[in-house]
PDB file of C-alpha atoms in Angstrom:
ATOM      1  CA  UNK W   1     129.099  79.719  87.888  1.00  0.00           C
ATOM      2  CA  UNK W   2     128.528  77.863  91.291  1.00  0.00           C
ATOM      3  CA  UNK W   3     124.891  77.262  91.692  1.00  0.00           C
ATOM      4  CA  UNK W   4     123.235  79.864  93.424  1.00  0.00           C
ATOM      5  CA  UNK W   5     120.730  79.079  95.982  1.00  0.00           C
ATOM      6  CA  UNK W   6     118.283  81.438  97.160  1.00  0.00           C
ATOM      7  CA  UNK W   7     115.080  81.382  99.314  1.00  0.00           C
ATOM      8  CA  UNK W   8     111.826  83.123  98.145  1.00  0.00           C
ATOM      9  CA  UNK W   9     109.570  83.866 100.428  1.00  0.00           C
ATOM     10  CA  UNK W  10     105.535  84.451 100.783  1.00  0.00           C
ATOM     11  CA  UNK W  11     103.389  87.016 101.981  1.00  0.00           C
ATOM     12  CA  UNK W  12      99.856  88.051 103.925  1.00  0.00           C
ATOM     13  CA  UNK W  13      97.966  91.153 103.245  1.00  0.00           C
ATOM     14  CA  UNK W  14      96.883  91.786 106.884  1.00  0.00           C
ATOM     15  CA  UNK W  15      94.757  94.443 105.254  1.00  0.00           C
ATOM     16  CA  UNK W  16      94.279  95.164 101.618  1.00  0.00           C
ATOM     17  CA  UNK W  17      92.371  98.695 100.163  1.00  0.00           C
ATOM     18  CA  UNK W  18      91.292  98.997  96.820  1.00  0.00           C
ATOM     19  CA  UNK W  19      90.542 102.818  96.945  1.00  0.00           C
ATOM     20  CA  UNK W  20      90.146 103.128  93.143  1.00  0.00           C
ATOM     21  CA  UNK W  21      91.332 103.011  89.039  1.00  0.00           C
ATOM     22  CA  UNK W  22      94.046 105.132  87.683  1.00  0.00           C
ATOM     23  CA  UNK W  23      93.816 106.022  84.107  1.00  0.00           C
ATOM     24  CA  UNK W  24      96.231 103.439  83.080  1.00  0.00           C
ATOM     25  CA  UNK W  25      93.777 100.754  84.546  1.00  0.00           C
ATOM     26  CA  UNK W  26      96.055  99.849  87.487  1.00  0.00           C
ATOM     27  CA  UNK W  27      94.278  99.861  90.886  1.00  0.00           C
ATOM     28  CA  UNK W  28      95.182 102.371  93.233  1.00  0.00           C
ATOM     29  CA  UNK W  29      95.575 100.411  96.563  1.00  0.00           C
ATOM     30  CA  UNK W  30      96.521 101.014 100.127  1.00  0.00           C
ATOM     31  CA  UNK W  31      98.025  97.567 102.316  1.00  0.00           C
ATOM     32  CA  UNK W  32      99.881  96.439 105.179  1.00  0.00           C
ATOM     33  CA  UNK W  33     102.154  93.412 103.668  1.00  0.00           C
ATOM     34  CA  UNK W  34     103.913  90.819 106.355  1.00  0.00           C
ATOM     35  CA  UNK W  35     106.803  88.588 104.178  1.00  0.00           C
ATOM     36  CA  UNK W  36     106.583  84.966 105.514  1.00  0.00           C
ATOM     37  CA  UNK W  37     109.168  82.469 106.150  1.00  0.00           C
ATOM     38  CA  UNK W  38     107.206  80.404 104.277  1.00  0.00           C
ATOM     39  CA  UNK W  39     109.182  79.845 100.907  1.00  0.00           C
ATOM     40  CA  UNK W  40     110.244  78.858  97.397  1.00  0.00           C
ATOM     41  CA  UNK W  41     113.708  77.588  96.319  1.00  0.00           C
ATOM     42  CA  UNK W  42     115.611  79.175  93.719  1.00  0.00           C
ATOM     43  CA  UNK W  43     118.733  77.292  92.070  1.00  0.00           C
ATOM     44  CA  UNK W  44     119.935  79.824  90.122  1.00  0.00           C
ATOM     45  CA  UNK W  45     123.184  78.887  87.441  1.00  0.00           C
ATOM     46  CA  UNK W  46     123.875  80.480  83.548  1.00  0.00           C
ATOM     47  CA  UNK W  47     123.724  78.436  80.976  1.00  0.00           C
ATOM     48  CA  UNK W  48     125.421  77.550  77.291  1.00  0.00           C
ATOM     49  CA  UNK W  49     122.841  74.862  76.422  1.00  0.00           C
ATOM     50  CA  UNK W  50     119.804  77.792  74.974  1.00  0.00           C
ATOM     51  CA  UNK W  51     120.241  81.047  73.624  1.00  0.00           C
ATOM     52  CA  UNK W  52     118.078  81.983  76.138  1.00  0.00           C
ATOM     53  CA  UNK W  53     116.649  82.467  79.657  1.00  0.00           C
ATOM     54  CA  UNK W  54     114.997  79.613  80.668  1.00  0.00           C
ATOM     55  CA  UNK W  55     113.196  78.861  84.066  1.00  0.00           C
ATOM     56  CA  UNK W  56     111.490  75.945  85.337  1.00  0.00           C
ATOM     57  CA  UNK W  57     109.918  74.354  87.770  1.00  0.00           C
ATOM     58  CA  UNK W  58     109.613  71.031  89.886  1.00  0.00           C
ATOM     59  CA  UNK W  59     105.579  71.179  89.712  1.00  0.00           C
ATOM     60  CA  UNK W  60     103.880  71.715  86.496  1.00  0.00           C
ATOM     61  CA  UNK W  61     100.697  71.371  88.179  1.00  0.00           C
ATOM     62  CA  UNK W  62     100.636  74.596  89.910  1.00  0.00           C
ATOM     63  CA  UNK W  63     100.429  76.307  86.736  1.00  0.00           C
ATOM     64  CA  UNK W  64     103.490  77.881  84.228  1.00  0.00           C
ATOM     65  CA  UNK W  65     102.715  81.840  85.072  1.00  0.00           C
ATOM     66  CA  UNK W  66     105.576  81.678  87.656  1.00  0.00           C
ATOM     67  CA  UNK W  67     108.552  80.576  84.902  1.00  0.00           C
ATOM     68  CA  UNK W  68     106.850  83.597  82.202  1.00  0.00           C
ATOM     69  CA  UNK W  69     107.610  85.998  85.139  1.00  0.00           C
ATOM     70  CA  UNK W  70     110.577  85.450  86.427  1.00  0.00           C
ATOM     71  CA  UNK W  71     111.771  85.065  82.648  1.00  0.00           C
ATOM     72  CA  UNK W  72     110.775  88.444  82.332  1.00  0.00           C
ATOM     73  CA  UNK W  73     112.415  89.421  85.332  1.00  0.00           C
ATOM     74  CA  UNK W  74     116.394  88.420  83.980  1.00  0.00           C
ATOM     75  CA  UNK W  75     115.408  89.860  80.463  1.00  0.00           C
ATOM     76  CA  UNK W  76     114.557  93.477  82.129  1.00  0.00           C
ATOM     77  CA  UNK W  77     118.385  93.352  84.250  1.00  0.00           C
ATOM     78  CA  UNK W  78     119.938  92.169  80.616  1.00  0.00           C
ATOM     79  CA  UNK W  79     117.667  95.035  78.924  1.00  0.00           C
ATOM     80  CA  UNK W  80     119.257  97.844  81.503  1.00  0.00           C
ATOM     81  CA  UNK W  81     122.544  96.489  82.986  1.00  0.00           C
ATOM     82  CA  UNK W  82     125.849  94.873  81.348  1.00  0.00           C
ATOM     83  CA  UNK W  83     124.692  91.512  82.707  1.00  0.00           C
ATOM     84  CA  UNK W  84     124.206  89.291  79.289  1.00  0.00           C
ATOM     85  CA  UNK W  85     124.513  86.238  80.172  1.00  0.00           C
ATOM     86  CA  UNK W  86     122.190  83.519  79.533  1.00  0.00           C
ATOM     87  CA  UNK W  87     120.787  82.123  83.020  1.00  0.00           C
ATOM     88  CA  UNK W  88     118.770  78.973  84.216  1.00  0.00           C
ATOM     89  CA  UNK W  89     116.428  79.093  87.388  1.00  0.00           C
ATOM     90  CA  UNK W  90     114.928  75.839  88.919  1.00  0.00           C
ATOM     91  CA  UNK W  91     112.275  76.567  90.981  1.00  0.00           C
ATOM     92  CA  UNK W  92     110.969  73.989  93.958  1.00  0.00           C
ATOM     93  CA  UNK W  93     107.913  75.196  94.243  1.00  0.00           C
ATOM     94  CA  UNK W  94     105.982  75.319  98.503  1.00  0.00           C
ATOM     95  CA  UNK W  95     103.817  78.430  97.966  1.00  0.00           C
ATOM     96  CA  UNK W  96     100.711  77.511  96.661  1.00  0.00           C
ATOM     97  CA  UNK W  97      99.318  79.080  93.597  1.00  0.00           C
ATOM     98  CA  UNK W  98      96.257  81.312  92.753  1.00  0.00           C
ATOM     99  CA  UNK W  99      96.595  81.663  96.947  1.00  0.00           C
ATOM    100  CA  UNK W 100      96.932  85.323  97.605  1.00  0.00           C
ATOM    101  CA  UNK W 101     100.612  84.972  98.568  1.00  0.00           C
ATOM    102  CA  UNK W 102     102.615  86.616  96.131  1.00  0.00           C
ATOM    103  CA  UNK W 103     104.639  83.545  95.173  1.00  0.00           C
ATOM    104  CA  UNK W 104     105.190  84.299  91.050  1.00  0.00           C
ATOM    105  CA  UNK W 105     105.991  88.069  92.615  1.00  0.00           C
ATOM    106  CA  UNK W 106     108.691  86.951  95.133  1.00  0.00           C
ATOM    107  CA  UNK W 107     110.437  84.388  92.336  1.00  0.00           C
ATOM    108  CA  UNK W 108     110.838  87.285  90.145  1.00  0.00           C
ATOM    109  CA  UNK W 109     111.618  89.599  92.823  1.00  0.00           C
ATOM    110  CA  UNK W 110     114.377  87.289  94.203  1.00  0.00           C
ATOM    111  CA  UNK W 111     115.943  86.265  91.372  1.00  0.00           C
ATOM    112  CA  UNK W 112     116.582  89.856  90.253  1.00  0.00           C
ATOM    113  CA  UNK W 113     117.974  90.748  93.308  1.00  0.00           C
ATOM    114  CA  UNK W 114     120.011  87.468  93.077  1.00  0.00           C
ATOM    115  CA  UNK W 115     121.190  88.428  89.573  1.00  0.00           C
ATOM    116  CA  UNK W 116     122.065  92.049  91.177  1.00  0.00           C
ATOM    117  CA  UNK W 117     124.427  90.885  94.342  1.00  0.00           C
ATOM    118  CA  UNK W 118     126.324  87.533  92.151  1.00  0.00           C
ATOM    119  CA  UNK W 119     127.546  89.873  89.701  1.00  0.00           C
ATOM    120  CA  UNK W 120     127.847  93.699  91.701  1.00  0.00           C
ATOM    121  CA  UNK W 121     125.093  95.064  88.748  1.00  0.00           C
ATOM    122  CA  UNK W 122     125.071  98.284  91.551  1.00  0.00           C
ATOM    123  CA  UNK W 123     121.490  98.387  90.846  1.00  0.00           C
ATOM    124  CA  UNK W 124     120.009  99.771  94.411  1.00  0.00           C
ATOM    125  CA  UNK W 125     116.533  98.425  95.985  1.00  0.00           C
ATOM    126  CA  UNK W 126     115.051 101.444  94.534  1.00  0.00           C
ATOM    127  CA  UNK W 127     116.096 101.111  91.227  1.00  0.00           C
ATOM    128  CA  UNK W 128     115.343  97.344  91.625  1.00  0.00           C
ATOM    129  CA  UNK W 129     111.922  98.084  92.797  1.00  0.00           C
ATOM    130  CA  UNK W 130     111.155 100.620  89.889  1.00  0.00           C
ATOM    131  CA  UNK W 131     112.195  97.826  87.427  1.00  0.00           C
ATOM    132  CA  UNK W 132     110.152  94.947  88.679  1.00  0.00           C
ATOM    133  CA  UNK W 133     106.984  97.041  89.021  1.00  0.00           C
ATOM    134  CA  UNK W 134     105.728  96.348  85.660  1.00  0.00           C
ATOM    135  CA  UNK W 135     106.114  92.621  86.245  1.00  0.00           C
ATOM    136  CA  UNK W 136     103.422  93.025  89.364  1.00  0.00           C
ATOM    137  CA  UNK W 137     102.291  95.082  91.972  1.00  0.00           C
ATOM    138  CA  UNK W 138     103.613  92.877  94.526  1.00  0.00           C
ATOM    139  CA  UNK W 139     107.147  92.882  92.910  1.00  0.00           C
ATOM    140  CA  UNK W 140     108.627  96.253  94.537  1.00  0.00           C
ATOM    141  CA  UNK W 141     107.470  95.237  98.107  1.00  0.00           C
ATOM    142  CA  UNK W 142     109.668  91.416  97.775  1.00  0.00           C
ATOM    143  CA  UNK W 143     112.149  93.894  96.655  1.00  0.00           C
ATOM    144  CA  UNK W 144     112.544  95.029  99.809  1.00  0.00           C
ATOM    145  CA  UNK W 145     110.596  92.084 101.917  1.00  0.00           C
ATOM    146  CA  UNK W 146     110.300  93.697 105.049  1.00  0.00           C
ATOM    147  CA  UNK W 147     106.981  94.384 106.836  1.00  0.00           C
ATOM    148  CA  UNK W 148     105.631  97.467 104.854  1.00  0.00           C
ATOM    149  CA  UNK W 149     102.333  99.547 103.903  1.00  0.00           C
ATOM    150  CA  UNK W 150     102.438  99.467 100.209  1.00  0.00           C
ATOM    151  CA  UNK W 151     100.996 102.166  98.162  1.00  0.00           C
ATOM    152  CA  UNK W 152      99.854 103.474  94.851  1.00  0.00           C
ATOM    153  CA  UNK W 153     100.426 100.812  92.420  1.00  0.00           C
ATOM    154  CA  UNK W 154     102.519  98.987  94.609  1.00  0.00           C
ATOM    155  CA  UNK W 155     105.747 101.495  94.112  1.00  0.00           C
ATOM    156  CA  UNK W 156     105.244 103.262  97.807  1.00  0.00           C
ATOM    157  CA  UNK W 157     106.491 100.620 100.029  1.00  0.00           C
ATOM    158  CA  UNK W 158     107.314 102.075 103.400  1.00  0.00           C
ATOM    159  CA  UNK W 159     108.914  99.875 106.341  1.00  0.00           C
ATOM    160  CA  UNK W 160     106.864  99.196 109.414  1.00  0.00           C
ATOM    161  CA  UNK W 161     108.137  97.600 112.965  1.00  0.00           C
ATOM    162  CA  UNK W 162     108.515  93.952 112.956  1.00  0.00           C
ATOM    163  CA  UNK W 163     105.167  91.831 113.396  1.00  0.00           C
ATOM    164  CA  UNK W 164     106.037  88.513 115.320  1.00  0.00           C
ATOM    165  CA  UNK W 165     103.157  85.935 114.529  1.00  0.00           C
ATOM    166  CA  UNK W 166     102.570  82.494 114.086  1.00  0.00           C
ATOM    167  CA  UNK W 167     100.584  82.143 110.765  1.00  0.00           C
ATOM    168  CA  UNK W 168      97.774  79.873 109.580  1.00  0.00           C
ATOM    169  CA  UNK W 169      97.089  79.695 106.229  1.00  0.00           C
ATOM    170  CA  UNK W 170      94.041  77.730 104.818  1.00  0.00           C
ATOM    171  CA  UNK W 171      93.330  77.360 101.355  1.00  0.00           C
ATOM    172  CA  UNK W 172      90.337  76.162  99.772  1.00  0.00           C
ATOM    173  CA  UNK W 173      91.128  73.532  96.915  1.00  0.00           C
ATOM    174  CA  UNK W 174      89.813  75.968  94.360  1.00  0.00           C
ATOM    175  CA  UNK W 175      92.069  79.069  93.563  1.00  0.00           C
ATOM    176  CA  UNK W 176      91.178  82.468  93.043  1.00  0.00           C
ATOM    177  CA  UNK W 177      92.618  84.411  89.392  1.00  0.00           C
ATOM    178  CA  UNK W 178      94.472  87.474  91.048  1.00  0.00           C
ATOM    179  CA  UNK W 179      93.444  89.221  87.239  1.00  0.00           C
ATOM    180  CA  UNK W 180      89.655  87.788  87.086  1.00  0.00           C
ATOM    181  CA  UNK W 181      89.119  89.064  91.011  1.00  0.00           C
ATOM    182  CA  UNK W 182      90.693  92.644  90.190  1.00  0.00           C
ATOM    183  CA  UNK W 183      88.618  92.524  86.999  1.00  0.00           C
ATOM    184  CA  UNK W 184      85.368  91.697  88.910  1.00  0.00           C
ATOM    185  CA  UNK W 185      85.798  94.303  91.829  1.00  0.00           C
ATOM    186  CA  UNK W 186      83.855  97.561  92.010  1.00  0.00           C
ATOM    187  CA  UNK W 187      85.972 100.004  94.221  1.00  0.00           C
ATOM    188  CA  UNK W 188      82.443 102.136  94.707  1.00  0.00           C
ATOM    189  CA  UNK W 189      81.135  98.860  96.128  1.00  0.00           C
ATOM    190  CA  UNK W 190      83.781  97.299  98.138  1.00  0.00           C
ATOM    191  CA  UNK W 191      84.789  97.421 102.017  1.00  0.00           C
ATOM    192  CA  UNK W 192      87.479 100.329 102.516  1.00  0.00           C
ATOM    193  CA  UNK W 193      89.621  99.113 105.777  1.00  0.00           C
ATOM    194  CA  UNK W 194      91.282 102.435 107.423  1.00  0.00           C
ATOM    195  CA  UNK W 195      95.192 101.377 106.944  1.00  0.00           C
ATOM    196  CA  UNK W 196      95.604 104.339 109.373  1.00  0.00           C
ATOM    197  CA  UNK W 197      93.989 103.019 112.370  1.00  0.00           C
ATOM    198  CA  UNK W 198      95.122  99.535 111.210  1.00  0.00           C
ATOM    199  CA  UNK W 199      98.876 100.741 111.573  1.00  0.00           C
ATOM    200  CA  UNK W 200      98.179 102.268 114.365  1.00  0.00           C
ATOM    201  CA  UNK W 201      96.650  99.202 116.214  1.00  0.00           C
ATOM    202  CA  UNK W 202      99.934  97.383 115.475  1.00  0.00           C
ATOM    203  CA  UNK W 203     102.140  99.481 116.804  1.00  0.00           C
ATOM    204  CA  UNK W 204     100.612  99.752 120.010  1.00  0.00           C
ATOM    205  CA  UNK W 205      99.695  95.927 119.424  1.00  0.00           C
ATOM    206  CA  UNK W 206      96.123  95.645 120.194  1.00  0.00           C
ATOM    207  CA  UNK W 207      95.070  92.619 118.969  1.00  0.00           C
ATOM    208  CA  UNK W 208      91.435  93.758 119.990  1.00  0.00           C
ATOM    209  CA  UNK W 209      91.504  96.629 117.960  1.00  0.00           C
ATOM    210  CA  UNK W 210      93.117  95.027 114.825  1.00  0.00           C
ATOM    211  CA  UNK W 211      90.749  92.331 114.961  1.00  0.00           C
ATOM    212  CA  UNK W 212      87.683  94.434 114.564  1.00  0.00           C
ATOM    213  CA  UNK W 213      89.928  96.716 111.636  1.00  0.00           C
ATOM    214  CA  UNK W 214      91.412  94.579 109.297  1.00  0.00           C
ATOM    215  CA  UNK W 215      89.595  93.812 106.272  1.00  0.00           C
ATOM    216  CA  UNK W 216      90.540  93.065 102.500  1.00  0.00           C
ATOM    217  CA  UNK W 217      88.444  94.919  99.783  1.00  0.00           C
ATOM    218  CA  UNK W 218      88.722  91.950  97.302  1.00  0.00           C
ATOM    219  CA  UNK W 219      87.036  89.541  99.935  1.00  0.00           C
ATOM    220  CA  UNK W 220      83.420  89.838  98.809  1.00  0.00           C
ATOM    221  CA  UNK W 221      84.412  89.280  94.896  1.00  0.00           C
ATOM    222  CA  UNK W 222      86.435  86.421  95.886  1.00  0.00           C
ATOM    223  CA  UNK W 223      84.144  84.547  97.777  1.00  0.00           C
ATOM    224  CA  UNK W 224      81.955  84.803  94.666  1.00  0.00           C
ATOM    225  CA  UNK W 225      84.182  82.489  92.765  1.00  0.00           C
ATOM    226  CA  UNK W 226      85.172  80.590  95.816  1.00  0.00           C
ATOM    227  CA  UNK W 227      82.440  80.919  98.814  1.00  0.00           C
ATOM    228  CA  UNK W 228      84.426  78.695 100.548  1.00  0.00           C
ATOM    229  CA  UNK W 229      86.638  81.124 101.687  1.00  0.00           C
ATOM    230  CA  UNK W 230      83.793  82.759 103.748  1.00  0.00           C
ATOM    231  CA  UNK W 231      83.207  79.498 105.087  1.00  0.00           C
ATOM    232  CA  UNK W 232      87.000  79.184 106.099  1.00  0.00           C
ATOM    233  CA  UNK W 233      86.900  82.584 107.706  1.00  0.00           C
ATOM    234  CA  UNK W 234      83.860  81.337 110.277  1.00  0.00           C
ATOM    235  CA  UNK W 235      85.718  78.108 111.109  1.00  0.00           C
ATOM    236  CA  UNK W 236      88.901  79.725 111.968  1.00  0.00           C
ATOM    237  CA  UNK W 237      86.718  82.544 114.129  1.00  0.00           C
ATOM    238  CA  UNK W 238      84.986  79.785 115.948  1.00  0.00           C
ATOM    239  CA  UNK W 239      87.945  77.497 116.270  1.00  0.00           C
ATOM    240  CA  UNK W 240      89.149  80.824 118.641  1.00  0.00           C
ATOM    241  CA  UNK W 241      91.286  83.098 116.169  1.00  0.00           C
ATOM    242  CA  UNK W 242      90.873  86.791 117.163  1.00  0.00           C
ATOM    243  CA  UNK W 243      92.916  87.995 113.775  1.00  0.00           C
ATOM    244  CA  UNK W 244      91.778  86.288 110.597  1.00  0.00           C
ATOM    245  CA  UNK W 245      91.213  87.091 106.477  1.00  0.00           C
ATOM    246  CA  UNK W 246      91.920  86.416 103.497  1.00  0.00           C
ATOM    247  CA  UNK W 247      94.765  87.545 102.255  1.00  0.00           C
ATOM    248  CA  UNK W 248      95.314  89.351  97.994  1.00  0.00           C
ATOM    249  CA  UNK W 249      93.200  87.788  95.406  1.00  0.00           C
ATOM    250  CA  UNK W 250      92.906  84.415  97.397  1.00  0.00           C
ATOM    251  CA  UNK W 251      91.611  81.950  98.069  1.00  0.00           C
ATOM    252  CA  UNK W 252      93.693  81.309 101.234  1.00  0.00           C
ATOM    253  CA  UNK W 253      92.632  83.021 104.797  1.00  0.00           C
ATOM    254  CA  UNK W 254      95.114  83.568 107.212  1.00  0.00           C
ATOM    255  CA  UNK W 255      94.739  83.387 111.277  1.00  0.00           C
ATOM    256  CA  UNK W 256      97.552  85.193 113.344  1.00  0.00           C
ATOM    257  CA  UNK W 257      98.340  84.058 116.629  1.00  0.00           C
ATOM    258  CA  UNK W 258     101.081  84.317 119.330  1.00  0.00           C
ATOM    259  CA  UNK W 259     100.498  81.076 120.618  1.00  0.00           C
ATOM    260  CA  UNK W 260     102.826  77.985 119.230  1.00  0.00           C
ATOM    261  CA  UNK W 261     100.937  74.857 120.884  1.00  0.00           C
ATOM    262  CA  UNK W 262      97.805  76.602 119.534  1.00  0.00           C
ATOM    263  CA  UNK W 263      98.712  77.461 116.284  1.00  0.00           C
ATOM    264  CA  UNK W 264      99.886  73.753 115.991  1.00  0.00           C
ATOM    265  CA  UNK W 265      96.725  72.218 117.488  1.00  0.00           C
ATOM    266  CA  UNK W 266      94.583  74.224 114.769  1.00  0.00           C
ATOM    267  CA  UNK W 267      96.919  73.067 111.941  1.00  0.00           C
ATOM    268  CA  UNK W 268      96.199  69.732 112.850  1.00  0.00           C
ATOM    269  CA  UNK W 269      92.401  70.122 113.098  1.00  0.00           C
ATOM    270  CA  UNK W 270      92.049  71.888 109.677  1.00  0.00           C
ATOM    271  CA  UNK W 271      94.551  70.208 107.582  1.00  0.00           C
ATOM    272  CA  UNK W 272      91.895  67.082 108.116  1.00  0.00           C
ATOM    273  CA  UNK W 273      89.786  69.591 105.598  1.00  0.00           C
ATOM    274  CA  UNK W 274      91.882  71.862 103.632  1.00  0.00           C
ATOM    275  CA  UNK W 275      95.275  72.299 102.527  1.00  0.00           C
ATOM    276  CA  UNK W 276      97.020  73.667 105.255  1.00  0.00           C
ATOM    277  CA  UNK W 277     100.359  75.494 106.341  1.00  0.00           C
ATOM    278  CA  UNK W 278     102.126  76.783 109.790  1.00  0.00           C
ATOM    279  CA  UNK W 279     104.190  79.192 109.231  1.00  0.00           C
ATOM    280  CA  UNK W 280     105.720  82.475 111.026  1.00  0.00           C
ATOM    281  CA  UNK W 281     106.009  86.266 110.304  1.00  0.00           C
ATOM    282  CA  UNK W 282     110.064  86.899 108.527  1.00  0.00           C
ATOM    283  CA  UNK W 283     112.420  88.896 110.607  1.00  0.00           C
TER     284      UNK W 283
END
């Protein structure tokens, strides 16, 4: 098998609702999701040497959860499809971890879909979606990676027009748990954005509007474990960033702008204090 390599790509929650707790314990949330060009590598190839899957990475410091996931990932496609054979994934890792970016989701997500097109599986995005959704909430939409509000447990993804940005992202050094913040949060308790009017104020693209709407119910909890990211959010206001929060779990806070020689003059300015990256919104 020639090597396949694949790009997987971040995310921002531009808004992020946690309107409750099904039964089952899963949150029942409500989010506008932009994918990022900001991205992963994926070198993707079966192998004889194990008598297993097997996926690693080039930076052990960021953590193992990303090669348990994606590990999952090829063992659900060999659990439902006629695709047995016994596959290697080296991951050079860019997203940042415990970062609110969805970077263990989008490995899994892309490798499955990977998996799916190198050997015509016929598995559709649906199908793919409904699989990966026990993996993570975030899973379905990377499915599909197209700007979407994402519903339910993260199985209602529904396309939404094409959101051209430049993207800051800031991240404190300390990282946020995505299970210890959902743990933590009390949906009676939390800021509720209004997705509706959020949606709304993109498609008629007033940044005024959307400025004043967004919010991300998991903020407050968050910044409990990390107050820096409160701190973040007043620099990047003050620094002249209409459109800024944090984005999932955390800890990093995104600032969206339309302006390049901007966006690069504030990069500059906080990367001095925090780990920083420029990025853009994915067509």
């Amino acid at each position: 098998m020639k090597t396949l390599v694949v790009k997987s790509y971040a995310k921002i929650n531009l808004a992020l609702n946690v309107k409750g707790v099904f039964a089952d314990g899963y949150h029942d949330l409500d989010m506008i999701n932009l994918p990022l060009e900001l991205h992963d590598t994926l070198l993707i190839n079966n192998t004889e040497s194990t008598g297993f899957n097997t996926v690693t990475m080039d930076d052990y410091s960021l953590g193992t959860g990303f090669s348990k996931t994606a590990v999952y990932g090829i063992d659900i496609l060999q659990k439902n499809t006629n695709y047995k054979n016994k596959t290697h994934v080296m991951i050079h890792k860019v997203i940042p971890m415990k970062a609110g970016l969805g970077g263990g989701s989008s490995n899994t997500s892309f490798i499955m879909k990977a998996i799916n097109s190198k050997y015509n599986l016929g598995l559709s995005n649906e199908t793919l979606a409904e699989m990966s959704l026990p993996i993570g909430s975030d899973c379905p939409f990377f499915i599909y990676c197209k700007p979407a509000r994402v519903q339910g447990r993260g199985e209602v993804v529904k396309e939404i027009p094409f959101v051209d940005y430049y993207v800051l992202l800031v991240k404190p050094e300390k990282g946020c748990s995505t299970k210890e913040i959902y743990d933590s949060v009390d949906p009676h308790k939390c800021i509720h954005p209004n997705i509706d009017k959020i949606e709304e104020a993109l498609k008629n693209g007033n940044e005024d509007e959307l400025s004043s709407l967004i919010g991300n119910s998991l903020q407050e909890t968050a910044a409990k474990f990390v107050p820096e990211i409160n701190q973040v959010i007043k620099e990047l206001k003050e620094y002249g960033f209409k459109i800024v929060s944090m984005t999932g779990s955390g800890s990093s806070v995104f600032a969206l702008t339309k302006d390049k020689k901007f966006a690069k003059k504030a990069e500059k300015y906080f990367d001095k204090k925090y780990k920083t990256i420029l990025t853009k919104t994915l067509k």
